[in-house]
Amino acid sequence: MENIANLSEKQIEIERQLGFCERVREIVMNKYGYKPLAFVHTYGCQQNVSDSEHLKGYLELMGYGFTDDLNEADLVLYNTCAVREHAETRVFGNVGILKANKRQRPNMLICMCGCMAQQTKVSDRIRKSYPYVDILFGTQVRHKFPEFVYRKLTQGKRVFENPKDDSGIFEGIPVHRDGTFKKWLPIMQGCNNFCTYCIVPYVRGREFSREPEDVLAEAKELINSGAKEIMLLGQNVNSYGKNCQHKMTFAGLLREINALEGDFRIRFMTSHPKDCSDELLVAMSECEKVERHLHLPVQCGSDRVLKAMNRHYDSASYLKLIDRARELMPNIQFTSDIIVGFPGETEEDFIKTVELIKRVEYYSLFTFIFSPRPGTPAAEMPDTESKEDKSRRFSEMLKVQEEISLRLNKALIGKKVRLLIEEVDGDMLIGRSSENLVVRIAGKPEDLGTFKNALIVDFDGVLHGKEI
Ligand code: SAH
Ligand code: SF4
Ligand code: F3S
């Protein structure tokens, strides 16, 4: 019920922001005398990519065009990621480089947003040591971007805004979509899980799902405008719908999108094993448009470490999900995220991870060495293991995975797949199958964005297919 009262307030807020877009448009036309250009760079996950599409939607309404060339940009926007230290170091480096650009183009507006910007320690450092950054705003107030630009342009003072704001989803923000036939569709925001190593719940705030009718309306719009693949986005899509007025589970949502007319494919990420229900696996298996691929991050194979990570499942229940999914969808492929070197993770724990990797036989893995994130519980946990041991284990794991991937790829020879042609590479095409396999195939550039049936004929580091 609370949502109803909120709804109109939120609509009014977005109307206000659209008003700022109009005003900024006039100001920048007068200021520059030409259509100014924005350079938007996105770090981090798909959620951030999708946010950038919305920020670009605002920029378009503010009168900006887009450029990939920093040297001709009138506005620079870095949408940042805080998930690992390395990600942050890179951003600080790249923001440092902007000093020279600003000297050459003093009228350039430099803006920084996203998960790093949401953190006070980052905004303090930027305020002090990077005086040429004009606007900094956190993820939780990103819907106010036009207002921040307006304030900077009219008052001249630097704008720093990263308060906590858990008011939920703002519908109606304009979108500038980059992809032509592959589209991102955010279905929720935030995260409530507080895995002990992870900064995301702190920077993204609480979990909120979009109402099913808003998601479905946008899905329809995307399909009507030529989408061949829709990627549903959320930090934990399996818990979709908890706050919605119209109760719906993620399985239900998949079924509804699957029922929409058109030839398109549905992908989703990310799934959390603790919320991966049998209802969802059954829905996947019964929905022909849903990919036969499940990215199900396990993080590690030791129950002791899983507990310390606050993941709320153990290796046995995880393997049950894998077996059930395989039973329902024999051709399914799995991928996962693994963290090596969580505080106190011993050789014995690591061996359990390797055993689990071998047991599941993932098609591929996203592998990370634990990076302590200040403010998270794991950053305070005592560690007994050396850096050398962690790197050795990391390499060992990669080797194990390489062997599995090679074996799985060879076993794919002779299999039939349906490819969405995603890229043209010289006189060849590159397509992706429902199982998330990337396959090279002969064809014409006009085939881009179409589906093709293919037989996998070879693997020599890449899969090769023949149209059938
Ligand atoms: N919400 C998603 C992914 C979030 S971040 C999920 O729960 O699966 C993507 C991946 O980054 C995580 O799955 C994890 O493997 C990794 N990661 C997150 N925090 C990390 C840290 N502090 N150090 C190393 N890897 C981390
Ligand atoms: Fe981070 Fe865990 Fe949330 Fe994923 S589910 S974003 S790993 S806290
Ligand atoms: Fe990074 Fe934020 Fe995504 S921390 S991984 S951009 S949610």
PDB file of C-alpha atoms in Angstrom, residues 88-231:
ATOM      1  CA  GLU A  88      38.717   1.332  -7.952  1.00  0.00           C
ATOM      2  CA  THR A  89      42.422   1.832  -8.632  1.00  0.00           C
ATOM      3  CA  ARG A  90      41.748   1.886 -12.358  1.00  0.00           C
ATOM      4  CA  VAL A  91      39.077   4.557 -11.996  1.00  0.00           C
ATOM      5  CA  PHE A  92      41.314   6.798  -9.857  1.00  0.00           C
ATOM      6  CA  GLY A  93      43.993   6.445 -12.549  1.00  0.00           C
ATOM      7  CA  ASN A  94      41.610   7.340 -15.348  1.00  0.00           C
ATOM      8  CA  VAL A  95      40.118  10.281 -13.464  1.00  0.00           C
ATOM      9  CA  GLY A  96      43.690  11.505 -12.873  1.00  0.00           C
ATOM     10  CA  ILE A  97      44.302  11.599 -16.616  1.00  0.00           C
ATOM     11  CA  LEU A  98      41.316  13.948 -17.079  1.00  0.00           C
ATOM     12  CA  LYS A  99      43.270  16.800 -15.493  1.00  0.00           C
ATOM     13  CA  ALA A 100      45.072  17.371 -18.790  1.00  0.00           C
ATOM     14  CA  ASN A 101      41.833  17.221 -20.793  1.00  0.00           C
ATOM     15  CA  LYS A 102      40.242  19.785 -18.528  1.00  0.00           C
ATOM     16  CA  ARG A 103      43.223  22.118 -18.989  1.00  0.00           C
ATOM     17  CA  GLN A 104      42.772  21.964 -22.747  1.00  0.00           C
ATOM     18  CA  ARG A 105      38.975  22.269 -22.590  1.00  0.00           C
ATOM     19  CA  PRO A 106      38.143  24.334 -19.488  1.00  0.00           C
ATOM     20  CA  ASN A 107      34.426  24.244 -20.326  1.00  0.00           C
ATOM     21  CA  MET A 108      34.394  20.455 -20.053  1.00  0.00           C
ATOM     22  CA  LEU A 109      32.138  19.117 -17.295  1.00  0.00           C
ATOM     23  CA  ILE A 110      33.658  16.155 -15.471  1.00  0.00           C
ATOM     24  CA  CYS A 111      31.161  13.877 -13.733  1.00  0.00           C
ATOM     25  CA  MET A 112      31.618  10.701 -11.725  1.00  0.00           C
ATOM     26  CA  CYS A 113      28.853   8.411 -10.533  1.00  0.00           C
ATOM     27  CA  GLY A 114      28.124   4.787  -9.686  1.00  0.00           C
ATOM     28  CA  CYS A 115      29.086   2.427  -6.893  1.00  0.00           C
ATOM     29  CA  MET A 116      32.434   4.038  -6.015  1.00  0.00           C
ATOM     30  CA  ALA A 117      30.873   7.481  -5.881  1.00  0.00           C
ATOM     31  CA  GLN A 118      28.267   6.229  -3.410  1.00  0.00           C
ATOM     32  CA  GLN A 119      31.025   5.745  -0.795  1.00  0.00           C
ATOM     33  CA  THR A 120      31.923   8.667   1.462  1.00  0.00           C
ATOM     34  CA  LYS A 121      35.613   7.782   1.539  1.00  0.00           C
ATOM     35  CA  VAL A 122      35.703   8.028  -2.258  1.00  0.00           C
ATOM     36  CA  SER A 123      33.775  11.302  -2.438  1.00  0.00           C
ATOM     37  CA  ASP A 124      36.079  12.794   0.242  1.00  0.00           C
ATOM     38  CA  ARG A 125      39.150  11.772  -1.736  1.00  0.00           C
ATOM     39  CA  ILE A 126      37.756  13.142  -5.008  1.00  0.00           C
ATOM     40  CA  ARG A 127      36.730  16.397  -3.343  1.00  0.00           C
ATOM     41  CA  LYS A 128      40.214  16.876  -1.909  1.00  0.00           C
ATOM     42  CA  SER A 129      42.578  15.506  -4.511  1.00  0.00           C
ATOM     43  CA  TYR A 130      40.720  15.821  -7.828  1.00  0.00           C
ATOM     44  CA  PRO A 131      39.491  19.449  -7.880  1.00  0.00           C
ATOM     45  CA  TYR A 132      38.613  19.284 -11.581  1.00  0.00           C
ATOM     46  CA  VAL A 133      35.795  16.768 -10.956  1.00  0.00           C
ATOM     47  CA  ASP A 134      32.689  18.974 -11.159  1.00  0.00           C
ATOM     48  CA  ILE A 135      29.884  16.579 -10.263  1.00  0.00           C
ATOM     49  CA  LEU A 136      29.903  13.401  -8.172  1.00  0.00           C
ATOM     50  CA  PHE A 137      26.728  11.465  -7.383  1.00  0.00           C
ATOM     51  CA  GLY A 138      26.021   8.025  -5.936  1.00  0.00           C
ATOM     52  CA  THR A 139      23.934   5.193  -7.393  1.00  0.00           C
ATOM     53  CA  GLN A 140      21.062   5.848  -5.026  1.00  0.00           C
ATOM     54  CA  VAL A 141      20.370   9.374  -6.373  1.00  0.00           C
ATOM     55  CA  ARG A 142      21.228   8.733 -10.005  1.00  0.00           C
ATOM     56  CA  HIS A 143      17.683   9.700 -11.034  1.00  0.00           C
ATOM     57  CA  LYS A 144      18.608  13.307 -10.099  1.00  0.00           C
ATOM     58  CA  PHE A 145      21.463  13.650 -12.609  1.00  0.00           C
ATOM     59  CA  PRO A 146      19.766  16.507 -14.593  1.00  0.00           C
ATOM     60  CA  GLU A 147      19.290  18.521 -11.399  1.00  0.00           C
ATOM     61  CA  PHE A 148      22.981  18.142 -10.539  1.00  0.00           C
ATOM     62  CA  VAL A 149      24.064  19.306 -14.003  1.00  0.00           C
ATOM     63  CA  TYR A 150      21.664  22.249 -13.753  1.00  0.00           C
ATOM     64  CA  ARG A 151      23.046  23.241 -10.330  1.00  0.00           C
ATOM     65  CA  LYS A 152      26.626  23.114 -11.542  1.00  0.00           C
ATOM     66  CA  LEU A 153      25.848  25.151 -14.638  1.00  0.00           C
ATOM     67  CA  THR A 154      23.824  27.836 -12.845  1.00  0.00           C
ATOM     68  CA  GLN A 155      25.644  28.092  -9.513  1.00  0.00           C
ATOM     69  CA  GLY A 156      29.165  27.154 -10.541  1.00  0.00           C
ATOM     70  CA  LYS A 157      29.940  25.290  -7.300  1.00  0.00           C
ATOM     71  CA  ARG A 158      30.999  21.636  -7.425  1.00  0.00           C
ATOM     72  CA  VAL A 159      28.150  19.205  -6.746  1.00  0.00           C
ATOM     73  CA  PHE A 160      28.729  16.231  -4.397  1.00  0.00           C
ATOM     74  CA  GLU A 161      25.625  14.142  -3.701  1.00  0.00           C
ATOM     75  CA  ASN A 162      25.768  10.598  -2.384  1.00  0.00           C
ATOM     76  CA  PRO A 163      23.191  10.265   0.388  1.00  0.00           C
ATOM     77  CA  LYS A 164      21.575   6.943   1.220  1.00  0.00           C
ATOM     78  CA  ASP A 165      18.219   6.860  -0.547  1.00  0.00           C
ATOM     79  CA  ASP A 166      16.075   3.764  -0.270  1.00  0.00           C
ATOM     80  CA  SER A 167      12.942   5.178  -1.860  1.00  0.00           C
ATOM     81  CA  GLY A 168      12.798   2.356  -4.396  1.00  0.00           C
ATOM     82  CA  ILE A 169      12.322   2.216  -8.144  1.00  0.00           C
ATOM     83  CA  PHE A 170      11.863   5.315 -10.296  1.00  0.00           C
ATOM     84  CA  GLU A 171       9.965   4.531 -13.478  1.00  0.00           C
ATOM     85  CA  GLY A 172       9.895   6.819 -16.508  1.00  0.00           C
ATOM     86  CA  ILE A 173      13.579   7.735 -16.765  1.00  0.00           C
ATOM     87  CA  PRO A 174      14.412   8.065 -20.491  1.00  0.00           C
ATOM     88  CA  VAL A 175      16.723   5.454 -22.023  1.00  0.00           C
ATOM     89  CA  HIS A 176      19.306   5.713 -24.749  1.00  0.00           C
ATOM     90  CA  ARG A 177      19.972   2.121 -25.765  1.00  0.00           C
ATOM     91  CA  ASP A 178      23.258   1.209 -27.372  1.00  0.00           C
ATOM     92  CA  GLY A 179      22.515  -2.304 -28.635  1.00  0.00           C
ATOM     93  CA  THR A 180      20.309  -2.819 -31.667  1.00  0.00           C
ATOM     94  CA  PHE A 181      18.984  -6.347 -31.153  1.00  0.00           C
ATOM     95  CA  LYS A 182      20.385  -7.251 -27.707  1.00  0.00           C
ATOM     96  CA  LYS A 183      18.730  -5.275 -24.929  1.00  0.00           C
ATOM     97  CA  TRP A 184      19.156  -4.940 -21.182  1.00  0.00           C
ATOM     98  CA  LEU A 185      16.004  -4.982 -19.080  1.00  0.00           C
ATOM     99  CA  PRO A 186      16.498  -4.213 -15.372  1.00  0.00           C
ATOM    100  CA  ILE A 187      13.830  -5.959 -13.297  1.00  0.00           C
ATOM    101  CA  MET A 188      15.124  -4.990  -9.872  1.00  0.00           C
ATOM    102  CA  GLN A 189      17.757  -2.962  -8.071  1.00  0.00           C
ATOM    103  CA  GLY A 190      19.819  -3.252  -4.888  1.00  0.00           C
ATOM    104  CA  CYS A 191      20.679  -6.308  -2.816  1.00  0.00           C
ATOM    105  CA  ASN A 192      19.665  -7.517   0.651  1.00  0.00           C
ATOM    106  CA  ASN A 193      21.990 -10.478   0.928  1.00  0.00           C
ATOM    107  CA  PHE A 194      25.079  -9.032   2.560  1.00  0.00           C
ATOM    108  CA  CYS A 195      27.504 -11.752   1.523  1.00  0.00           C
ATOM    109  CA  THR A 196      30.327 -10.903   3.938  1.00  0.00           C
ATOM    110  CA  TYR A 197      32.904 -10.088   1.208  1.00  0.00           C
ATOM    111  CA  CYS A 198      30.634  -7.899  -0.909  1.00  0.00           C
ATOM    112  CA  ILE A 199      30.267  -4.120  -1.097  1.00  0.00           C
ATOM    113  CA  VAL A 200      27.207  -4.160  -3.397  1.00  0.00           C
ATOM    114  CA  PRO A 201      24.461  -4.035  -0.700  1.00  0.00           C
ATOM    115  CA  TYR A 202      26.171  -0.999   0.861  1.00  0.00           C
ATOM    116  CA  VAL A 203      26.530   0.966  -2.358  1.00  0.00           C
ATOM    117  CA  ARG A 204      23.367  -0.133  -4.134  1.00  0.00           C
ATOM    118  CA  GLY A 205      21.005  -0.040  -1.158  1.00  0.00           C
ATOM    119  CA  ARG A 206      18.019  -2.273  -0.472  1.00  0.00           C
ATOM    120  CA  GLU A 207      16.459  -4.641  -2.955  1.00  0.00           C
ATOM    121  CA  PHE A 208      13.405  -3.426  -4.885  1.00  0.00           C
ATOM    122  CA  SER A 209      11.647  -5.129  -7.794  1.00  0.00           C
ATOM    123  CA  ARG A 210       9.846  -3.337 -10.608  1.00  0.00           C
ATOM    124  CA  GLU A 211       6.141  -4.096 -10.925  1.00  0.00           C
ATOM    125  CA  PRO A 212       5.519  -6.991 -13.366  1.00  0.00           C
ATOM    126  CA  GLU A 213       3.342  -4.827 -15.629  1.00  0.00           C
ATOM    127  CA  ASP A 214       6.148  -2.254 -15.987  1.00  0.00           C
ATOM    128  CA  VAL A 215       8.630  -5.005 -16.874  1.00  0.00           C
ATOM    129  CA  LEU A 216       6.198  -6.620 -19.330  1.00  0.00           C
ATOM    130  CA  ALA A 217       5.327  -3.312 -20.991  1.00  0.00           C
ATOM    131  CA  GLU A 218       9.021  -2.585 -21.522  1.00  0.00           C
ATOM    132  CA  ALA A 219       9.679  -6.124 -22.784  1.00  0.00           C
ATOM    133  CA  LYS A 220       6.891  -5.704 -25.346  1.00  0.00           C
ATOM    134  CA  GLU A 221       8.277  -2.367 -26.430  1.00  0.00           C
ATOM    135  CA  LEU A 222      11.732  -3.882 -26.891  1.00  0.00           C
ATOM    136  CA  ILE A 223      10.421  -6.809 -28.922  1.00  0.00           C
ATOM    137  CA  ASN A 224       8.349  -4.482 -31.097  1.00  0.00           C
ATOM    138  CA  SER A 225      11.427  -2.402 -31.782  1.00  0.00           C
ATOM    139  CA  GLY A 226      13.377  -5.444 -32.995  1.00  0.00           C
ATOM    140  CA  ALA A 227      14.973  -6.985 -29.888  1.00  0.00           C
ATOM    141  CA  LYS A 228      16.133 -10.573 -30.475  1.00  0.00           C
ATOM    142  CA  GLU A 229      17.569 -11.022 -27.012  1.00  0.00           C
ATOM    143  CA  ILE A 230      16.406  -9.588 -23.732  1.00  0.00           C
ATOM    144  CA  MET A 231      18.707  -9.805 -20.724  1.00  0.00           C
TER     145      MET A 231
END
